Amino acid sequence: MHLHRYEKIWLSFGILSLILFLTIIGINAFGQNHTPAGGMMTIDPKKVDQTPPFDHPGVVKLDDNRYQVAIVGMAFGYKPSQIRVPAGKEIIFKVTSADVTHSFTIIHTKVNMMAVPGQINTKSYTFQKPGKYLILCNEYCGSGHQFMQTEIEVYQP
Amino acid sequence: MIHKNERRLALSYINVAYFAFLIGTFCGLMQVFIRNNALKLPAWLDYYQILTVHGVLLALIFTTYFIFAFFITGVSKTLGDFGPKVRSVSWLGFYVMTIGTVMATVMIISGKASVLYTFYAPLKASGWYYVGLALFIIGTWIAGFAILGHYASWKRRNKGVLSPLFAFMTVSTIILWIIACLGVVATVVFQFIPWAFGWTETINVELSRTLFWYFGHPLVYFWLLPAYMAWYTVVPKIIGGKVFSDSLARLAFVLFILFSIPVGFHHQMVEPGIPAFWKFLQTCLTFMVIIPSLMTAFSMFATFETAGRQKGGKGLFGWFTKLPWKDIRFTSIFIAMVFFIPGGAGGIINASFQLDEVVHNTLWIVGHFHITVGTPVAMTFMGLTFWLVPYLTGRKFTNSLKKLAFIQIITWAIGMLLMSTSQHILGLMGAPRRTSYAGYNGKKTALEWFNGIVANHVTMAIGGSILFLSAMLLIYIVAMSMFVSPKALDREDQVEFPLAESDQSGTPRFLENWWIWIGISFALIFVAYTIPIMHMIEHAPPGSIGYKTW
């Protein structure tokens, strides 16, 4: 198969760029532990309100530097309706759904998680600035999808 | 001129395609005004119903029907008339597809299937919606097998000869489509239909999502490859050149068969149930698909430059001015290609593992969709329509239609540019996709999405309105060249099927040994999917019952 010289240059440049991009992504993910939201825990979607930590959704202090927030997504809102967490501490979000697929997305942050029934999603995030952040559902979940929202208040500890 | 029966077949496909296009674009227009809070729907009609119609009719029906019309015409032209068996199987495929389409559309319009074209479980539509979708896919398989049968009989009659480039590319695309559909057929037939009719109580949600996206991403390549076929085989002829390299064109298509399917996890980056390693592996495989696209970009510009220089273009860019800019068949496709540059770059961003968290399910994705499928693909199809319909009907492509075609293409480009740019920006600002109008209680963050000059819903609405006018112009052009334009009686008035010469002398034979590529493709799918899917089945949570939340 004949390859034109310029085409060889173009494809080598392209393929090397792809390798470079993937290496950066890979090191960032597995070397520096920056993987997207995920998790392998499952839950009975009919018994969400009886299964810890979702039987008492809300903020729990794990230790001086870590807080866990359990959230249940449902048509068309979130439990709990009020969330307050400190800035500068690691916040571990645990999210599931009590009915259809939703998302838990905190605008202007990297917290953008799917809430899939039967699964528990996890994402760790540290808020740098105090303030109120808008949370909404960005996965279509029914006729009230556009009303599904809440707020998270980040305070200065 | 191809055989009368193939002409009737192709025209039937085009008619359904543009009927779907008409309704689909009208729904698009309504959406921008509802999102903008300028339009209130009557109680019996819901935003998400319209959104479902828009998605299904444009993304699935318009594209697939047009693609089959293009395949049938090109294959009949390059491999000869269809035999009686191929002919009747083709018609059977057309009818099965159309019955499925009508069933699904009726279910959506009657409000029983507002589940969007991704139909994520456990949203539960009427079982007949899923049956309609299944029939549609089965219809495409029947129509696809008819073309494969025609190709096989040509191969039998021409032992040891490489098939024409157009036929090779058609076969590659159909193979890709059949393998890709296995996922959606599995989830619809074994999961959705029994559950929707109540034969099973619950559904394994994560498995259904994975099987859907196994199909959902290659679906994008099923749209894109016919556009690439036009770029490789039609464009060189229009600009007075030849196919740049027959073997590289074939290699690019083979690479698409291999790498477009084992990549579905990059749509599931931020969901649980799939270990990070497997998501990353599919990110890497997704990046492999960029290579044939880079090859295509090189071939295109090499063809342009070669043809331009032959016509006397001097200097570094002199050849550029020698291209046939006044020929709408060329200009439409050129603009389509230009849109694919930011479109492809956006695709790399979406697939980049962590970067997906920034854009996942925001309006950015909607913008991306519109500058990939809505422009490079759809606009290439429009460029083909201008000559394909007159070619099939034997009518003239009159001068006034040519002028209208220019206006149509330019307005489509402007509309898409405005709308998709504002969607990309709004997405980066966090605005979600697939939402009806909501002010989010006047939250400051949300107000930013509605105010401002560039990044607001006003730009999106202006873009959307221009797009709708452009779409209506296209419908007019199609109707004129379908039914009204005068018959081309003289030879010079007859519209040709522009197909470039392709030099096969340097093409290695193994490129047409399909079993190698199908084998490697299955091996890659096996590597990318077996362990995660086994885990999803063995460690499945109790299933979900269905919900009708609309």
PDB file of C-alpha atoms in Angstrom, chain B residues 316-465:
ATOM      1  CA  LEU B 316       0.559  27.788  -1.877  1.00  0.00           C
ATOM      2  CA  PHE B 317      -3.201  28.343  -1.945  1.00  0.00           C
ATOM      3  CA  GLY B 318      -3.920  29.229  -5.586  1.00  0.00           C
ATOM      4  CA  TRP B 319      -5.563  25.842  -6.138  1.00  0.00           C
ATOM      5  CA  PHE B 320      -8.216  26.768  -3.601  1.00  0.00           C
ATOM      6  CA  THR B 321      -9.751  29.416  -5.868  1.00  0.00           C
ATOM      7  CA  LYS B 322      -9.901  26.930  -8.767  1.00  0.00           C
ATOM      8  CA  LEU B 323     -12.421  24.718  -6.996  1.00  0.00           C
ATOM      9  CA  PRO B 324     -15.947  24.761  -8.455  1.00  0.00           C
ATOM     10  CA  TRP B 325     -17.502  27.080  -5.883  1.00  0.00           C
ATOM     11  CA  LYS B 326     -20.456  27.820  -8.134  1.00  0.00           C
ATOM     12  CA  ASP B 327     -21.435  24.159  -8.185  1.00  0.00           C
ATOM     13  CA  ILE B 328     -23.810  23.587  -5.258  1.00  0.00           C
ATOM     14  CA  ARG B 329     -23.070  19.860  -5.383  1.00  0.00           C
ATOM     15  CA  PHE B 330     -19.526  20.742  -4.309  1.00  0.00           C
ATOM     16  CA  THR B 331     -20.072  23.809  -2.110  1.00  0.00           C
ATOM     17  CA  SER B 332     -22.681  22.074   0.049  1.00  0.00           C
ATOM     18  CA  ILE B 333     -20.356  19.178   0.780  1.00  0.00           C
ATOM     19  CA  PHE B 334     -17.348  21.440   1.320  1.00  0.00           C
ATOM     20  CA  ILE B 335     -19.196  23.434   3.990  1.00  0.00           C
ATOM     21  CA  ALA B 336     -20.319  20.139   5.528  1.00  0.00           C
ATOM     22  CA  MET B 337     -16.663  19.046   5.780  1.00  0.00           C
ATOM     23  CA  VAL B 338     -15.629  22.324   7.406  1.00  0.00           C
ATOM     24  CA  PHE B 339     -18.252  21.798  10.113  1.00  0.00           C
ATOM     25  CA  PHE B 340     -16.784  18.400  10.848  1.00  0.00           C
ATOM     26  CA  ILE B 341     -13.479  19.936  12.009  1.00  0.00           C
ATOM     27  CA  PRO B 342     -14.888  21.509  15.224  1.00  0.00           C
ATOM     28  CA  GLY B 343     -17.366  18.619  15.391  1.00  0.00           C
ATOM     29  CA  GLY B 344     -14.595  16.024  15.489  1.00  0.00           C
ATOM     30  CA  ALA B 345     -12.553  18.069  17.972  1.00  0.00           C
ATOM     31  CA  GLY B 346     -15.605  18.283  20.248  1.00  0.00           C
ATOM     32  CA  GLY B 347     -15.981  14.517  19.945  1.00  0.00           C
ATOM     33  CA  ILE B 348     -12.426  14.022  21.218  1.00  0.00           C
ATOM     34  CA  ILE B 349     -13.308  16.198  24.215  1.00  0.00           C
ATOM     35  CA  ASN B 350     -16.478  14.227  24.963  1.00  0.00           C
ATOM     36  CA  ALA B 351     -14.651  10.913  24.857  1.00  0.00           C
ATOM     37  CA  SER B 352     -11.755  12.082  27.030  1.00  0.00           C
ATOM     38  CA  PHE B 353     -12.551  10.187  30.242  1.00  0.00           C
ATOM     39  CA  GLN B 354     -12.587  12.933  32.937  1.00  0.00           C
ATOM     40  CA  LEU B 355     -13.403  15.806  30.583  1.00  0.00           C
ATOM     41  CA  ASP B 356     -16.796  14.211  30.074  1.00  0.00           C
ATOM     42  CA  GLU B 357     -17.736  15.280  33.623  1.00  0.00           C
ATOM     43  CA  VAL B 358     -17.645  18.907  32.519  1.00  0.00           C
ATOM     44  CA  VAL B 359     -19.946  18.460  29.530  1.00  0.00           C
ATOM     45  CA  HIS B 360     -21.921  15.275  30.257  1.00  0.00           C
ATOM     46  CA  ASN B 361     -25.619  15.770  29.462  1.00  0.00           C
ATOM     47  CA  THR B 362     -25.263  19.527  29.116  1.00  0.00           C
ATOM     48  CA  LEU B 363     -26.370  21.534  26.094  1.00  0.00           C
ATOM     49  CA  TRP B 364     -22.793  21.131  24.844  1.00  0.00           C
ATOM     50  CA  ILE B 365     -23.744  17.591  23.811  1.00  0.00           C
ATOM     51  CA  VAL B 366     -26.754  18.917  21.918  1.00  0.00           C
ATOM     52  CA  GLY B 367     -24.472  21.416  20.168  1.00  0.00           C
ATOM     53  CA  HIS B 368     -22.018  18.636  19.362  1.00  0.00           C
ATOM     54  CA  PHE B 369     -24.788  16.500  17.913  1.00  0.00           C
ATOM     55  CA  HIS B 370     -25.952  19.345  15.691  1.00  0.00           C
ATOM     56  CA  ILE B 371     -22.516  20.120  14.252  1.00  0.00           C
ATOM     57  CA  THR B 372     -21.777  16.467  13.558  1.00  0.00           C
ATOM     58  CA  VAL B 373     -24.968  14.726  12.543  1.00  0.00           C
ATOM     59  CA  GLY B 374     -26.994  17.879  11.897  1.00  0.00           C
ATOM     60  CA  THR B 375     -24.403  19.470   9.660  1.00  0.00           C
ATOM     61  CA  PRO B 376     -21.630  17.316   8.114  1.00  0.00           C
ATOM     62  CA  VAL B 377     -23.981  14.354   7.696  1.00  0.00           C
ATOM     63  CA  ALA B 378     -27.290  16.102   6.999  1.00  0.00           C
ATOM     64  CA  MET B 379     -25.731  18.749   4.777  1.00  0.00           C
ATOM     65  CA  THR B 380     -23.880  16.131   2.737  1.00  0.00           C
ATOM     66  CA  PHE B 381     -27.211  14.363   2.306  1.00  0.00           C
ATOM     67  CA  MET B 382     -28.740  17.664   1.158  1.00  0.00           C
ATOM     68  CA  GLY B 383     -25.906  18.128  -1.344  1.00  0.00           C
ATOM     69  CA  LEU B 384     -26.601  14.617  -2.636  1.00  0.00           C
ATOM     70  CA  THR B 385     -30.364  15.211  -2.738  1.00  0.00           C
ATOM     71  CA  PHE B 386     -29.949  18.067  -5.218  1.00  0.00           C
ATOM     72  CA  TRP B 387     -28.762  15.683  -7.931  1.00  0.00           C
ATOM     73  CA  LEU B 388     -29.969  12.325  -6.626  1.00  0.00           C
ATOM     74  CA  VAL B 389     -33.682  13.130  -6.907  1.00  0.00           C
ATOM     75  CA  PRO B 390     -33.495  14.585 -10.468  1.00  0.00           C
ATOM     76  CA  TYR B 391     -31.237  11.676 -11.445  1.00  0.00           C
ATOM     77  CA  LEU B 392     -33.866   9.217 -10.241  1.00  0.00           C
ATOM     78  CA  THR B 393     -36.902  11.046 -11.636  1.00  0.00           C
ATOM     79  CA  GLY B 394     -35.232  12.012 -14.925  1.00  0.00           C
ATOM     80  CA  ARG B 395     -36.169  15.652 -14.393  1.00  0.00           C
ATOM     81  CA  LYS B 396     -34.074  18.791 -14.840  1.00  0.00           C
ATOM     82  CA  PHE B 397     -32.286  20.458 -11.961  1.00  0.00           C
ATOM     83  CA  THR B 398     -33.329  23.896 -13.148  1.00  0.00           C
ATOM     84  CA  ASN B 399     -31.342  27.111 -12.732  1.00  0.00           C
ATOM     85  CA  SER B 400     -33.858  28.570 -10.319  1.00  0.00           C
ATOM     86  CA  LEU B 401     -33.641  25.438  -8.152  1.00  0.00           C
ATOM     87  CA  LYS B 402     -29.842  25.731  -8.231  1.00  0.00           C
ATOM     88  CA  LYS B 403     -30.104  29.270  -6.863  1.00  0.00           C
ATOM     89  CA  LEU B 404     -32.544  28.166  -4.179  1.00  0.00           C
ATOM     90  CA  ALA B 405     -30.213  25.316  -3.287  1.00  0.00           C
ATOM     91  CA  PHE B 406     -27.452  27.859  -2.595  1.00  0.00           C
ATOM     92  CA  ILE B 407     -29.745  29.870  -0.331  1.00  0.00           C
ATOM     93  CA  GLN B 408     -30.810  26.681   1.409  1.00  0.00           C
ATOM     94  CA  ILE B 409     -27.247  25.556   2.123  1.00  0.00           C
ATOM     95  CA  ILE B 410     -26.040  28.997   3.250  1.00  0.00           C
ATOM     96  CA  THR B 411     -29.010  29.488   5.583  1.00  0.00           C
ATOM     97  CA  TRP B 412     -28.577  25.993   7.014  1.00  0.00           C
ATOM     98  CA  ALA B 413     -24.906  26.756   7.700  1.00  0.00           C
ATOM     99  CA  ILE B 414     -25.687  30.116   9.361  1.00  0.00           C
ATOM    100  CA  GLY B 415     -28.535  28.647  11.419  1.00  0.00           C
ATOM    101  CA  MET B 416     -26.419  25.743  12.626  1.00  0.00           C
ATOM    102  CA  LEU B 417     -23.479  28.005  13.402  1.00  0.00           C
ATOM    103  CA  LEU B 418     -25.609  30.303  15.562  1.00  0.00           C
ATOM    104  CA  MET B 419     -27.556  27.554  17.261  1.00  0.00           C
ATOM    105  CA  SER B 420     -24.750  25.104  17.936  1.00  0.00           C
ATOM    106  CA  THR B 421     -22.276  27.779  19.056  1.00  0.00           C
ATOM    107  CA  SER B 422     -24.738  29.048  21.624  1.00  0.00           C
ATOM    108  CA  GLN B 423     -25.509  25.473  22.691  1.00  0.00           C
ATOM    109  CA  HIS B 424     -21.812  24.726  23.181  1.00  0.00           C
ATOM    110  CA  ILE B 425     -21.300  27.884  25.271  1.00  0.00           C
ATOM    111  CA  LEU B 426     -24.452  27.336  27.335  1.00  0.00           C
ATOM    112  CA  GLY B 427     -23.327  23.775  27.961  1.00  0.00           C
ATOM    113  CA  LEU B 428     -19.992  24.972  29.317  1.00  0.00           C
ATOM    114  CA  MET B 429     -21.947  27.292  31.599  1.00  0.00           C
ATOM    115  CA  GLY B 430     -23.776  24.246  32.919  1.00  0.00           C
ATOM    116  CA  ALA B 431     -27.151  24.465  31.151  1.00  0.00           C
ATOM    117  CA  PRO B 432     -28.651  20.960  30.988  1.00  0.00           C
ATOM    118  CA  ARG B 433     -29.857  19.277  27.823  1.00  0.00           C
ATOM    119  CA  ARG B 434     -33.288  17.792  27.138  1.00  0.00           C
ATOM    120  CA  THR B 435     -35.205  20.243  29.293  1.00  0.00           C
ATOM    121  CA  SER B 436     -38.326  22.214  28.713  1.00  0.00           C
ATOM    122  CA  TYR B 437     -38.327  25.818  29.896  1.00  0.00           C
ATOM    123  CA  ALA B 438     -37.642  26.266  33.592  1.00  0.00           C
ATOM    124  CA  GLY B 439     -36.184  29.296  35.314  1.00  0.00           C
ATOM    125  CA  TYR B 440     -34.863  27.153  38.191  1.00  0.00           C
ATOM    126  CA  ASN B 441     -36.632  29.534  40.599  1.00  0.00           C
ATOM    127  CA  GLY B 442     -34.657  32.498  39.305  1.00  0.00           C
ATOM    128  CA  LYS B 443     -31.346  31.172  40.621  1.00  0.00           C
ATOM    129  CA  LYS B 444     -28.471  33.453  39.629  1.00  0.00           C
ATOM    130  CA  THR B 445     -26.588  30.651  37.873  1.00  0.00           C
ATOM    131  CA  ALA B 446     -29.611  29.757  35.778  1.00  0.00           C
ATOM    132  CA  LEU B 447     -30.423  33.358  34.897  1.00  0.00           C
ATOM    133  CA  GLU B 448     -27.041  33.589  33.130  1.00  0.00           C
ATOM    134  CA  TRP B 449     -28.290  31.000  30.658  1.00  0.00           C
ATOM    135  CA  PHE B 450     -31.118  33.264  29.589  1.00  0.00           C
ATOM    136  CA  ASN B 451     -29.386  36.662  29.562  1.00  0.00           C
ATOM    137  CA  GLY B 452     -26.491  37.913  27.458  1.00  0.00           C
ATOM    138  CA  ILE B 453     -25.820  38.466  23.795  1.00  0.00           C
ATOM    139  CA  VAL B 454     -24.109  35.381  22.443  1.00  0.00           C
ATOM    140  CA  ALA B 455     -24.786  32.729  25.061  1.00  0.00           C
ATOM    141  CA  ASN B 456     -28.508  32.914  25.418  1.00  0.00           C
ATOM    142  CA  HIS B 457     -31.629  31.245  24.289  1.00  0.00           C
ATOM    143  CA  VAL B 458     -32.312  34.117  21.917  1.00  0.00           C
ATOM    144  CA  THR B 459     -29.386  33.173  19.675  1.00  0.00           C
ATOM    145  CA  MET B 460     -30.524  29.575  19.824  1.00  0.00           C
ATOM    146  CA  ALA B 461     -34.048  30.574  18.814  1.00  0.00           C
ATOM    147  CA  ILE B 462     -32.825  32.760  15.945  1.00  0.00           C
ATOM    148  CA  GLY B 463     -30.595  29.922  14.741  1.00  0.00           C
ATOM    149  CA  GLY B 464     -33.445  27.446  15.074  1.00  0.00           C
ATOM    150  CA  SER B 465     -35.843  29.666  13.135  1.00  0.00           C
TER     151      SER B 465
END
